[in-house]
Structure formats: C-alpha cells, structure tokens
Backbone as numpy.savetxt, mean C-alpha at the origin, in Angstrom:
# Nx Ny Nz CAx CAy CAz Cx Cy Cz
-4.17 -11.46 13.74 -3.61 -12.80 13.84 -4.59 -13.69 14.59
-4.82 -14.89 14.09 -5.76 -15.81 14.72 -5.18 -16.45 15.95
-6.02 -17.27 16.62 -5.62 -17.91 17.87 -4.40 -18.79 17.69
-4.36 -19.58 16.60 -3.22 -20.47 16.38 -1.94 -19.66 16.15
-2.06 -18.59 15.38 -0.90 -17.76 15.11 -0.37 -17.09 16.37
-1.28 -16.61 17.22 -0.85 -15.96 18.46 -0.18 -16.96 19.40
-0.73 -18.19 19.45 -0.11 -19.21 20.30 1.27 -19.57 19.80
1.40 -19.74 18.47 2.70 -20.09 17.91 3.73 -19.01 18.21
3.31 -17.75 18.07 4.24 -16.65 18.35 4.63 -16.62 19.82
3.66 -16.93 20.70 3.93 -16.86 22.14 4.94 -17.91 22.59
5.00 -19.05 21.93 5.93 -20.10 22.33 7.21 -20.09 21.49
7.33 -19.09 20.62 8.55 -18.94 19.85 8.64 -19.79 18.60
7.54 -20.43 18.18 7.58 -21.24 16.96 7.53 -20.35 15.74
8.38 -20.61 14.78 8.41 -19.82 13.55 8.30 -20.78 12.36
7.18 -20.72 11.70 6.95 -21.58 10.55 7.87 -21.14 9.41
8.37 -22.07 8.60 9.23 -21.69 7.47 8.59 -20.65 6.55
7.27 -20.69 6.42 6.58 -19.74 5.55 6.60 -18.32 6.11
7.06 -18.15 7.33 7.15 -16.83 7.93 8.57 -16.26 7.88
9.49 -16.97 7.27 10.89 -16.57 7.31 11.41 -16.08 5.96
12.12 -14.94 5.99 12.81 -14.44 4.81 14.28 -14.84 4.82
14.70 -15.60 5.82 16.10 -16.01 5.92 16.34 -17.20 5.00
16.33 -16.93 3.73 16.47 -17.95 2.70 17.12 -17.32 1.48
17.73 -18.14 0.65 18.31 -17.64 -0.60 17.33 -17.71 -1.76
16.09 -18.04 -1.48 15.07 -18.18 -2.52 14.97 -16.88 -3.33
15.21 -16.97 -4.62 15.06 -15.84 -5.53 13.95 -16.18 -6.50
12.92 -15.36 -6.51 11.72 -15.65 -7.29 11.79 -15.06 -8.69
11.18 -15.75 -9.63 11.03 -15.23 -11.00 9.76 -14.41 -11.14
8.93 -14.37 -10.08 7.70 -13.59 -10.10 8.04 -12.11 -10.27
7.22 -11.40 -11.02 7.44 -9.97 -11.26 6.25 -9.17 -10.72
6.11 -9.08 -9.42 4.97 -8.37 -8.86 5.09 -6.87 -9.02
3.94 -6.22 -8.98 3.89 -4.76 -8.86 3.64 -4.48 -7.39
4.55 -3.78 -6.74 4.45 -3.56 -5.30 4.24 -2.07 -5.04
3.22 -1.76 -4.25 2.90 -0.38 -3.91 3.29 -0.10 -2.47
3.79 1.10 -2.24 4.12 1.51 -0.88 4.25 3.01 -0.78
4.44 3.49 0.43 4.57 4.91 0.70 4.08 5.18 2.09
4.17 6.40 2.54 3.61 6.72 3.84 2.10 6.51 3.78
1.53 5.98 4.84 0.09 5.80 4.90 -0.64 7.11 4.64
-1.81 7.04 4.05 -2.66 8.18 3.72 -2.13 9.00 2.54
-1.33 8.35 1.69 -0.76 9.04 0.54 -1.48 8.74 -0.76
-2.45 7.81 -0.74 -3.18 7.48 -1.97 -2.93 6.09 -2.48
-2.32 5.22 -1.67 -2.03 3.87 -2.14 -3.30 3.07 -2.38
-4.34 3.30 -1.59 -5.59 2.56 -1.81 -6.25 2.96 -3.11
-6.27 4.25 -3.41 -6.83 4.69 -4.68 -6.07 4.06 -5.85
-4.75 4.07 -5.77 -3.98 3.50 -6.86 -4.19 2.00 -6.97
-4.32 1.31 -5.87 -4.53 -0.14 -5.95 -5.88 -0.44 -6.59
-6.90 0.38 -6.33 -8.20 0.19 -6.96 -8.11 0.41 -8.47
-7.33 1.41 -8.86 -7.15 1.70 -10.28 -6.42 0.55 -10.96
-5.31 0.11 -10.37 -4.54 -0.99 -10.97 -5.37 -2.27 -11.04
-6.19 -2.49 -10.02 -7.02 -3.70 -9.99 -8.07 -3.70 -11.10
-8.27 -2.53 -11.73 -9.22 -2.43 -12.84 -8.61 -2.82 -14.17
-7.28 -2.95 -14.20 -6.61 -3.37 -15.44 -6.90 -4.85 -15.69
-7.17 -5.24 -16.92 -7.54 -6.64 -17.19 -6.45 -7.65 -16.90
-5.19 -7.21 -16.74 -4.11 -8.15 -16.48 -3.64 -8.16 -15.02
-4.06 -7.16 -14.22 -3.49 -6.97 -12.88 -4.56 -7.14 -11.81
-4.24 -7.94 -10.79 -5.12 -8.01 -9.62 -4.38 -7.40 -8.43
-5.06 -6.54 -7.71 -4.45 -5.87 -6.55 -5.49 -5.76 -5.45
-5.34 -6.55 -4.42 -6.30 -6.58 -3.33 -5.95 -5.66 -2.19
-6.63 -5.79 -1.06 -6.33 -4.98 0.11 -4.97 -5.37 0.70
-4.60 -4.72 1.77 -3.28 -4.94 2.36 -3.13 -6.37 2.88
-2.10 -7.06 2.38 -1.84 -8.42 2.84 -0.71 -8.47 3.85
0.18 -7.47 3.83 1.34 -7.41 4.72 2.29 -8.59 4.53
2.25 -9.27 3.39 3.08 -10.47 3.23 4.56 -10.16 3.17
4.92 -8.92 2.83 6.34 -8.57 2.78 6.87 -8.08 4.13
5.98 -7.85 5.09 6.48 -7.22 6.31 5.99 -7.86 7.61
4.84 -8.48 7.64 4.36 -9.04 8.90 5.21 -10.24 9.32
5.59 -10.29 10.59 6.51 -11.34 11.04 5.86 -12.71 11.03
4.58 -12.79 11.35 3.85 -14.06 11.35 2.56 -13.89 10.55
2.31 -14.79 9.63 1.12 -14.71 8.80 -0.01 -15.57 9.35
-1.23 -15.13 9.15 -2.41 -15.87 9.56 -3.18 -16.28 8.30
-3.08 -17.54 7.87 -3.75 -17.96 6.63 -5.25 -17.70 6.65
-5.89 -17.90 7.80 -7.32 -17.68 7.89 -7.69 -16.23 7.65
-6.91 -15.34 8.21 -7.15 -13.91 8.03 -6.97 -13.50 6.58
-5.92 -14.01 5.94 -5.69 -13.71 4.54 -6.82 -14.23 3.66
-7.28 -15.44 3.95 -8.36 -16.03 3.16 -9.62 -15.18 3.26
-9.94 -14.73 4.47 -11.13 -13.91 4.67 -11.01 -12.58 3.95
-9.87 -11.94 4.07 -9.67 -10.62 3.48 -9.71 -10.66 1.96
-9.20 -11.75 1.37 -9.11 -11.85 -0.09 -10.18 -12.75 -0.70
-11.14 -13.18 0.11 -12.22 -14.03 -0.38 -11.68 -15.28 -1.06
-10.71 -15.92 -0.39 -10.10 -17.14 -0.90 -10.55 -18.33 -0.07
-10.35 -19.51 -0.61 -10.70 -20.73 0.13 -9.72 -20.90 1.29
-10.21 -20.92 2.53 -9.31 -21.02 3.68 -8.43 -22.27 3.65
-8.99 -23.37 3.18 -8.23 -24.60 3.10 -7.06 -24.48 2.14
-7.28 -23.80 1.02 -6.19 -23.62 0.05 -5.08 -22.75 0.62
-5.46 -21.67 1.29 -4.44 -20.78 1.85 -3.65 -21.48 2.94
-4.34 -22.23 3.78 -3.62 -22.99 4.83 -2.69 -24.03 4.20
-3.15 -24.66 3.14 -2.34 -25.69 2.50 -1.05 -25.10 1.92
-1.15 -23.96 1.22 0.06 -23.38 0.64 0.97 -22.82 1.73
0.38 -22.38 2.83 1.19 -21.90 3.95 1.96 -23.04 4.58
1.29 -24.17 4.78 1.95 -25.32 5.41 3.04 -25.91 4.54
2.84 -25.86 3.22 3.80 -26.51 2.32 4.94 -25.60 1.89
4.82 -24.30 2.14 5.86 -23.36 1.72 7.10 -23.50 2.58
8.25 -23.52 1.96 9.49 -23.66 2.70 10.11 -22.35 3.11
9.49 -21.23 2.71 10.02 -19.92 3.05 8.92 -18.88 2.78
9.13 -17.66 3.28 8.16 -16.61 3.00 8.09 -16.29 1.50
9.21 -16.15 0.78 9.08 -15.90 -0.66 8.30 -16.99 -1.38
8.50 -18.25 -0.98 7.76 -19.35 -1.62 6.27 -19.23 -1.32
5.93 -18.83 -0.09 4.52 -18.64 0.23 3.93 -17.48 -0.58
4.68 -16.39 -0.71 4.19 -15.25 -1.47 3.87 -15.65 -2.91
4.74 -16.46 -3.50 4.49 -16.95 -4.86 3.17 -17.73 -4.92
2.97 -18.63 -3.96 1.76 -19.45 -3.96 0.52 -18.62 -3.66
0.64 -17.68 -2.73 -0.49 -16.81 -2.41 -0.85 -15.94 -3.60
0.15 -15.41 -4.29 -0.09 -14.61 -5.48 -0.83 -15.43 -6.54
-0.44 -16.70 -6.68 -1.11 -17.56 -7.66 -2.58 -17.74 -7.33
-2.91 -17.88 -6.03 -4.30 -18.01 -5.63 -5.09 -16.74 -5.95
-4.46 -15.59 -5.69 -5.14 -14.32 -5.97 -5.38 -14.15 -7.47
-4.37 -14.48 -8.28 -4.52 -14.35 -9.73 -5.60 -15.28 -10.26
-5.63 -16.49 -9.72 -6.67 -17.44 -10.13 -8.05 -16.93 -9.74
-8.17 -16.40 -8.54 -9.46 -15.89 -8.05 -9.96 -14.75 -8.93
-9.03 -13.89 -9.37 -9.42 -12.73 -10.16 -9.44 -13.01 -11.66
-8.86 -14.14 -12.09 -8.77 -14.44 -13.51 -7.79 -13.54 -14.23
-6.67 -13.23 -13.56 -5.67 -12.33 -14.15 -4.28 -12.97 -14.05
-3.30 -12.37 -14.76 -1.98 -13.00 -14.85 -0.87 -12.23 -14.13
-1.19 -11.08 -13.53 -0.17 -10.28 -12.84 -0.68 -9.91 -11.45
0.19 -10.11 -10.47 -0.19 -9.84 -9.08 0.45 -8.55 -8.60
-0.34 -7.74 -7.92 0.16 -6.52 -7.30 -0.19 -6.54 -5.83
0.68 -5.96 -5.01 0.47 -5.95 -3.55 0.61 -4.54 -3.03
-0.41 -4.13 -2.28 -0.43 -2.78 -1.72 -0.43 -2.83 -0.20
0.66 -2.42 0.39 0.74 -2.20 1.83 1.66 -0.99 2.00
1.18 0.12 2.56 2.04 1.31 2.63 3.42 1.05 3.21
3.51 0.25 4.27 4.79 0.03 4.92 5.76 -0.82 4.08
5.34 -1.24 2.90 6.29 -1.87 1.97 7.47 -0.94 1.70
7.27 0.37 1.87 8.33 1.34 1.64 9.52 1.07 2.55
9.29 0.38 3.66 10.37 0.06 4.59 10.98 -1.32 4.35
10.54 -2.00 3.30 10.99 -3.38 3.06 11.59 -3.54 1.67
12.07 -2.47 1.11 12.59 -2.54 -0.26 13.77 -3.49 -0.38
14.60 -3.57 0.64 15.75 -4.47 0.58 15.30 -5.91 0.44
14.32 -6.31 1.25 13.79 -7.67 1.21 13.07 -7.94 -0.11
12.27 -6.99 -0.54 11.50 -7.18 -1.77 12.41 -7.40 -2.97
13.41 -6.54 -3.14 14.28 -6.65 -4.31 15.27 -7.81 -4.18
15.59 -8.21 -2.95 16.48 -9.36 -2.78 15.83 -10.65 -3.26
14.56 -10.83 -2.90 13.88 -12.08 -3.21 13.03 -12.00 -4.47
12.69 -10.78 -4.90 11.87 -10.59 -6.10 12.55 -9.54 -6.98
13.68 -9.89 -7.57 14.45 -8.90 -8.34 13.73 -8.37 -9.57
12.68 -9.07 -10.03 11.91 -8.60 -11.18 10.75 -7.70 -10.77
10.62 -7.42 -9.48 9.52 -6.58 -9.00 9.63 -5.16 -9.54
8.50 -4.50 -9.63 8.45 -3.08 -9.93 7.76 -2.39 -8.75
8.47 -1.44 -8.15 7.96 -0.79 -6.95 7.46 0.61 -7.28
6.23 0.90 -6.85 5.63 2.21 -7.06 5.52 2.91 -5.72
6.25 3.99 -5.57 6.19 4.80 -4.36 5.16 5.90 -4.57
4.07 5.83 -3.83 3.03 6.86 -3.92 3.41 7.98 -2.96
3.68 9.14 -3.52 4.15 10.30 -2.76 3.07 11.38 -2.76
2.88 11.98 -1.58 1.88 13.05 -1.44 2.45 14.14 -0.55
2.01 15.36 -0.76 2.42 16.48 0.08 2.31 16.07 1.55
3.43 16.15 2.27 3.45 15.67 3.65 2.50 16.40 4.57
2.17 17.65 4.27 1.22 18.39 5.10 -0.19 17.82 4.96
-0.54 17.44 3.73 -1.85 16.80 3.53 -1.87 15.42 4.17
-0.75 14.69 4.07 -0.65 13.37 4.70 -0.85 13.51 6.20
-0.20 14.49 6.80 -0.31 14.68 8.25 -1.75 14.97 8.66
-2.44 15.77 7.85 -3.85 16.06 8.16 -4.67 14.78 8.20
-4.38 13.87 7.29 -5.13 12.62 7.21 -4.69 11.63 8.29
-3.37 11.56 8.52 -2.87 10.61 9.52 -3.41 10.91 10.92
-3.58 12.17 11.25 -3.98 12.46 12.63 -5.42 12.08 12.94
-6.22 11.80 11.90 -7.58 11.31 12.15 -7.73 9.84 11.77
-6.61 9.15 11.63 -6.60 7.74 11.23 -6.36 6.85 12.45
-7.16 5.78 12.63 -8.25 5.32 11.76 -9.53 6.11 11.98
-10.29 6.23 10.90 -11.55 6.97 10.94 -12.77 6.08 11.15
-12.59 4.76 10.91 -13.70 3.83 11.05 -13.21 2.51 11.63
-14.13 1.77 12.16 -13.90 0.38 12.47 -15.09 -0.41 11.92
-14.89 -1.70 11.73 -15.95 -2.54 11.18 -16.62 -3.30 12.33
-17.93 -3.13 12.45 -18.71 -3.82 13.47 -19.87 -4.51 12.78
-19.90 -5.84 12.86 -20.96 -6.62 12.22 -21.13 -6.27 10.74
-19.98 -6.09 10.07 -20.01 -5.81 8.65 -20.35 -4.40 8.27
-20.45 -3.49 9.24 -20.78 -2.10 8.97 -19.64 -1.19 9.41
-19.46 -0.06 8.71 -18.45 0.92 9.09 -18.98 1.83 10.18
-18.26 1.88 11.29 -18.65 2.72 12.43 -17.60 3.82 12.60
-18.00 5.09 12.60 -17.02 6.19 12.71 -16.30 6.17 14.06
-15.04 6.61 14.04 -14.25 6.78 15.25 -13.89 8.26 15.41
-13.43 8.63 16.58 -13.08 10.02 16.87 -11.58 10.10 17.18
-10.76 9.79 16.17 -9.31 9.75 16.34 -8.71 11.15 16.14
-7.76 11.52 16.99 -7.06 12.80 16.84 -5.66 12.64 17.42
-4.64 12.69 16.55 -3.26 12.46 16.97 -2.45 13.76 16.88
-1.38 13.86 17.65 -0.50 15.03 17.55 0.14 15.13 16.18
0.26 16.35 15.67 0.79 16.55 14.33 2.27 16.16 14.25
2.99 16.24 15.37 4.43 15.93 15.34 4.69 14.49 14.93
3.94 13.56 15.49 4.12 12.15 15.15 3.78 11.88 13.70
2.78 12.58 13.18 2.40 12.40 11.77 3.50 12.92 10.84
4.09 14.04 11.20 5.17 14.60 10.39 6.38 13.67 10.40
6.70 13.12 11.57 7.85 12.22 11.65 7.61 10.96 10.83
6.40 10.42 10.86 6.15 9.21 10.08 6.34 9.48 8.59
5.79 10.60 8.10 5.95 10.92 6.67 7.42 11.04 6.31
8.16 11.81 7.11 9.59 12.00 6.84 10.34 10.67 6.89
10.12 9.89 7.92 10.89 8.66 8.10 10.57 7.61 7.05
9.30 7.47 6.68 8.93 6.49 5.65 9.60 6.83 4.32
9.59 8.10 3.97 10.19 8.49 2.70 11.70 8.33 2.74
12.33 8.70 3.83 13.78 8.57 3.94 14.23 7.12 3.83
13.42 6.18 4.28 13.79 4.77 4.16 13.93 4.34 2.70
13.25 5.03 1.81 13.30 4.64 0.39 14.43 5.34 -0.36
15.08 6.32 0.24 16.06 7.14 -0.48 17.14 6.32 -1.20
17.69 5.25 -0.61 18.73 4.49 -1.32 18.27 3.90 -2.65
16.95 3.86 -2.89 16.43 3.22 -4.10 15.89 4.22 -5.11
16.04 5.50 -4.86 15.45 6.50 -5.74 15.99 6.42 -7.17
17.20 5.95 -7.33 17.77 5.84 -8.68 17.72 4.42 -9.24
17.12 3.49 -8.49 16.99 2.11 -8.96 15.96 2.08 -10.09
16.27 1.48 -11.23 15.31 1.47 -12.35 14.03 0.70 -12.04
14.02 -0.07 -10.97 12.81 -0.82 -10.59 11.91 -0.02 -9.66
12.31 1.18 -9.33 11.60 2.04 -8.37 11.10 3.28 -9.10
9.82 3.58 -8.95 9.29 4.80 -9.55 8.36 5.50 -8.57
8.49 6.82 -8.50 7.62 7.62 -7.64 6.45 8.15 -8.45
5.26 7.98 -7.91 4.04 8.53 -8.50 3.47 9.54 -7.51
3.30 10.76 -7.95 2.77 11.79 -7.06 1.24 11.76 -7.06
0.68 11.73 -5.88 -0.77 11.69 -5.73 -1.42 12.87 -6.45
-0.83 14.04 -6.31 -1.42 15.24 -6.91 -1.50 15.12 -8.43
-0.48 14.56 -9.04 -0.52 14.36 -10.48 -1.56 13.34 -10.89
-1.69 12.28 -10.08 -2.66 11.22 -10.38 -4.08 11.77 -10.42
-4.44 12.60 -9.44 -5.83 13.06 -9.38 -6.09 14.24 -10.31
-5.04 14.96 -10.69 -5.24 16.10 -11.59 -5.20 15.69 -13.06
-4.28 14.79 -13.40 -4.13 14.35 -14.78 -3.95 12.83 -14.81
-5.00 12.09 -14.52 -4.84 10.65 -14.36 -4.33 9.93 -15.60
-4.79 10.30 -16.77 -4.40 9.52 -17.95 -2.89 9.57 -18.22
-2.27 10.73 -18.37 -0.83 10.71 -18.65 0.00 10.09 -17.54
-0.42 10.29 -16.29 0.30 9.68 -15.17 0.21 8.16 -15.24
-0.97 7.65 -15.52 -1.16 6.20 -15.59 -0.52 5.60 -16.84
-0.47 6.34 -17.92 0.21 5.84 -19.11 1.69 5.63 -18.83
2.31 6.57 -18.13 3.72 6.41 -17.76 3.90 5.24 -16.80
2.94 5.08 -15.92 3.03 4.00 -14.95 2.92 2.64 -15.63
2.03 2.51 -16.59 1.89 1.25 -17.32 3.16 0.92 -18.10
3.80 1.94 -18.67 5.06 1.71 -19.36 6.12 1.21 -18.39
6.12 1.76 -17.19 7.09 1.36 -16.17 6.91 -0.10 -15.76
5.67 -0.54 -15.55 5.44 -1.91 -15.09 5.39 -2.90 -16.25
5.39 -2.38 -17.50 5.44 -3.26 -18.65 4.10 -3.83 -19.06
3.04 -3.07 -18.86 1.70 -3.49 -19.28 1.12 -2.47 -20.24
0.25 -2.92 -21.13 -0.37 -2.03 -22.10 -1.45 -1.18 -21.48
-1.77 -0.10 -22.16 -2.83 0.80 -21.70 -4.19 0.14 -21.85
-5.10 0.45 -20.92 -6.49 0.01 -21.02 -7.38 1.08 -20.41
-8.45 1.46 -21.11 -9.32 2.53 -20.64 -9.99 2.23 -19.32
-10.04 0.96 -18.94 -10.68 0.62 -17.66 -9.92 1.19 -16.47
-8.67 1.58 -16.68 -7.92 2.23 -15.61 -8.57 3.55 -15.19
-9.28 4.16 -16.10 -9.97 5.42 -15.81 -11.41 5.19 -15.36
-11.80 3.95 -15.20 -13.19 3.62 -14.85 -13.23 2.68 -13.65
-12.37 2.92 -12.67 -12.24 1.96 -11.57 -13.52 1.83 -10.75
-14.36 2.86 -10.76 -15.60 2.78 -9.98 -16.62 1.85 -10.63
-16.43 1.54 -11.91 -17.39 0.71 -12.64 -16.87 -0.68 -12.95
-15.67 -1.00 -12.48 -15.04 -2.28 -12.81 -15.26 -3.29 -11.68
-15.74 -4.46 -12.04 -15.97 -5.50 -11.05 -14.67 -6.17 -10.61
-14.65 -6.66 -9.37 -13.47 -7.32 -8.83 -13.86 -8.06 -7.56
-13.22 -9.20 -7.29 -13.48 -9.88 -6.02 -12.83 -9.20 -4.83
-12.07 -8.12 -5.09 -11.30 -7.46 -4.02 -11.82 -6.06 -3.74
-13.15 -5.88 -3.76 -13.72 -4.54 -3.59 -14.65 -4.42 -2.38
-14.58 -5.34 -1.45 -15.43 -5.25 -0.26 -14.93 -4.12 0.63
-15.75 -3.08 0.81 -15.31 -1.90 1.53 -14.90 -2.20 2.96
-15.44 -3.26 3.56 -15.09 -3.57 4.95 -13.68 -4.14 5.07
-13.03 -4.46 3.95 -11.65 -4.95 4.03 -10.65 -3.80 3.92
-11.13 -2.60 3.62 -10.25 -1.42 3.68 -11.08 -0.28 4.26
-11.44 -0.47 5.53 -12.39 0.41 6.20 -11.96 1.87 6.26
-10.65 2.12 6.17 -10.19 3.49 6.31 -10.26 4.28 5.01
-10.62 3.65 3.91 -10.59 4.33 2.62 -11.82 4.05 1.77
-13.03 4.14 2.30 -14.21 3.88 1.47 -14.34 4.83 0.29
-13.73 6.04 0.41 -13.80 7.01 -0.68 -13.02 6.56 -1.91
-12.20 5.50 -1.77 -11.46 5.00 -2.93 -12.39 4.42 -3.98
-13.63 4.16 -3.62 -14.60 3.67 -4.58 -15.26 4.80 -5.36
-14.91 6.05 -5.01 -15.48 7.20 -5.70 -14.63 7.56 -6.92
-15.18 8.33 -7.86 -14.38 8.80 -8.99 -13.19 9.62 -8.51
-12.12 9.63 -9.31 -10.93 10.42 -8.96 -11.31 11.89 -8.87
-10.84 12.57 -7.83 -11.15 13.99 -7.64 -10.00 14.66 -6.90
-10.03 15.98 -6.86 -8.93 16.76 -6.26 -9.32 17.36 -4.90
-10.39 16.88 -4.28 -10.86 17.49 -3.04 -9.81 17.50 -1.93
-8.96 16.46 -1.89 -8.01 16.35 -0.79 -6.67 17.02 -1.07
-6.52 17.65 -2.23 -5.27 18.33 -2.55 -5.21 19.66 -1.81
-4.10 19.92 -1.13 -3.87 21.17 -0.38 -4.85 21.36 0.77
-5.34 20.27 1.34 -6.25 20.40 2.47 -5.55 21.03 3.67
-4.22 20.93 3.71 -3.48 21.50 4.83 -3.71 23.00 4.97
-4.03 23.67 3.87 -4.22 25.12 3.91 -5.41 25.50 4.79
-6.39 24.62 4.89 -7.55 24.89 5.73 -7.52 24.11 7.04
-6.75 23.01 7.09 -6.80 22.13 8.26 -5.67 22.35 9.26
-4.55 22.93 8.84 -3.43 23.13 9.75 -3.39 24.58 10.22
-3.41 24.78 11.53 -3.28 26.15 12.04 -1.81 26.54 12.09
-1.53 27.73 12.53 -0.15 28.25 12.51 0.78 27.39 13.35
0.31 26.92 14.49 1.15 26.08 15.35 1.46 24.75 14.67
0.44 24.13 14.08 0.65 22.87 13.35 1.69 23.04 12.25
1.60 24.14 11.53 2.53 24.38 10.42 3.96 24.54 10.91
4.13 25.24 12.04 5.48 25.41 12.59 6.05 24.07 13.02
5.23 23.23 13.62 5.69 21.92 14.07 6.09 21.06 12.88
5.25 21.03 11.85 5.57 20.22 10.67 6.84 20.74 10.00
6.97 22.05 9.89 8.14 22.62 9.22 9.41 22.27 9.96
9.36 22.30 11.28 10.54 21.97 12.08 10.97 20.53 11.88
10.01 19.63 11.78 10.31 18.19 11.70 10.59 17.73 10.28
9.79 18.18 9.32 9.87 17.62 7.97 9.94 18.67 6.87
10.11 19.93 7.25 10.12 20.99 6.25 11.24 20.86 5.23
12.41 20.44 5.67 13.55 20.31 4.76 13.26 19.31 3.64
12.67 18.17 4.00 12.33 17.16 3.00 11.20 17.66 2.10
10.24 18.36 2.67 9.13 18.90 1.88 9.66 19.83 0.79
10.63 20.66 1.15 11.23 21.58 0.19 12.04 20.82 -0.85
12.83 19.83 -0.41 13.63 19.03 -1.33 12.76 18.36 -2.40
11.57 17.92 -1.99 10.69 17.23 -2.92 9.85 18.17 -3.77
10.01 19.47 -3.57 9.35 20.44 -4.43 7.95 20.81 -4.00
7.58 20.49 -2.78 6.23 20.81 -2.33 6.12 22.20 -1.68
7.26 22.83 -1.41 7.24 24.14 -0.76 8.56 24.85 -1.01
8.50 26.19 -0.90 9.70 27.01 -0.84 9.94 27.31 0.63
11.14 27.68 0.96 11.51 27.85 2.37 10.61 28.83 3.11
10.14 29.87 2.43 9.43 30.92 3.16 7.99 31.13 2.66
7.42 30.14 1.97 6.08 30.37 1.42 4.96 29.78 2.26
5.32 29.25 3.44 4.26 28.70 4.29 4.64 28.81 5.74
C-alpha cells in the first residue's frame, strides 16, 4: 500500500471503490482462481494467460484487500498509473472498480476475457458470486503434504533493485497444515455449485491436455494449442519480479514437485500433518488412513 493509502487507512477514510457494501451486480464473467497458496495457481494463471481470449496477470487482491493502492496495481500490471487512479476515483463501489480495472487489463493485453489469480480468493467465494454471479471459479487443489513442504519455505525470494534475492525461510509444519485445511474447508459450501470447479495440480502436470480441455469447457472458451506452450507465449504480465515466489512458473510443465513430501517430511512432520489435516487428506483421496 502506498503512502496515500496508508494515511487514508490510518484516519479511517474508506473510498467507495474499497467497499463491497453495495447491491452492485456485475454482468462481467471473470475466471477467478484460488486455493491454498503453493498449490499451483501461478502455473495455471500463466497457462490461462496464454489463451488468445484470456488475460490473467499476477495477484491483484481486488476481491479481498480492504484498501486498494492504484499506484501499486498500475506498477504490477504495467498499466498507466493515471488511468488506474482515474477509474479508482470514479468508481462508486469495489465491484464497479473491478469492472473498470478488468477493462484496463483486457485492453492492455488485447483480449476479451479477464481472469484473476489470488490464492486467498478461496476465502471470498460469497463476495465473488454475490457481485459477479457469472463468474467461474477454479479451485486449484494439491496434495496438502506437498503444499506444506512448499509453504514452510515461503517466501523464498524478495525483489531488490529488480533482482530476485534468495531468503532463508523455515516455518513450523503445523501452521502450514492448518492453512491448507482451513483454506479448503472455506470452499466446502460451494463444492456442488456449477460455477465452481476443482482442478488437481497433479492431474494438470501429468496430463495437461485433457485437464485443460475440461477446464476450457467449464469456463466456456474454445481449445487453443497455445495453452500447452505457455513458456513461448508473449504477454505484458510475465515480469518475474511481479511474482517473485514462483519464477519456475515460466518453465515447461513438469512433475518434479509431485510427492515431494516423501523426501521432505520426516516422521515427526508426517505425524503432525496427519493429526491436523489427515482426515481431509483422506477425504480428498490423497491418502489411505494407514499408508503414510
């Protein structure tokens, strides 16, 4: 958040463009990505952004951040700062701002469909479907043990003078297990909603074409081979410093990170994860009660 945004928040000012307390119902039909962090949402957003009709940039947080910073959004999405500030100032509500911001992104990319990727969108499904009833939500699901392995070393980089600098992050496995469990449980009321579809990371990296074909049918877009060529597709939303934690998303799809828990979690880590999130892991088909 920039200086102006922090000052406004400190004195209790709330711009209309920051409020969801409105009856505004949008006709926009965005593709919204979410899930527990480190589940593959960045890889999927890069793939979707390769489709000739869909633009999907880095995390904007427009569905969840309490106060928006137009300058920060403009920088992250390579948009004209004056245009972003103008649509922010003129928007009468957060949904109205999202519509205008999406239009700027589509114009910048030369595409007609906007997609938004922020993992914590999984906790905002009520707001998303209330104001954007035509939205299609993609829940990216990954084996929680692999997610925990990745979460405990997150963030892995920071950006300094435009360069990625490694960090030495190491978090307790218990907190990582709770986040995976809690994020997924927040979506449970929508599992049978026809606008909600779960995409498993393991299926995406093992058999990308059939998984993506089903996904395109779900969002109502035609197939395009460029979905399988995301590393070779140009886009204004591919600056690695805007998604510093996932530079590998620019690499070809691979299975290296599948079942990493088998080598990365020791016996104690496994017991902790099983105690906290084992029941959900089994329910989702990632484990049998006694096989790990």
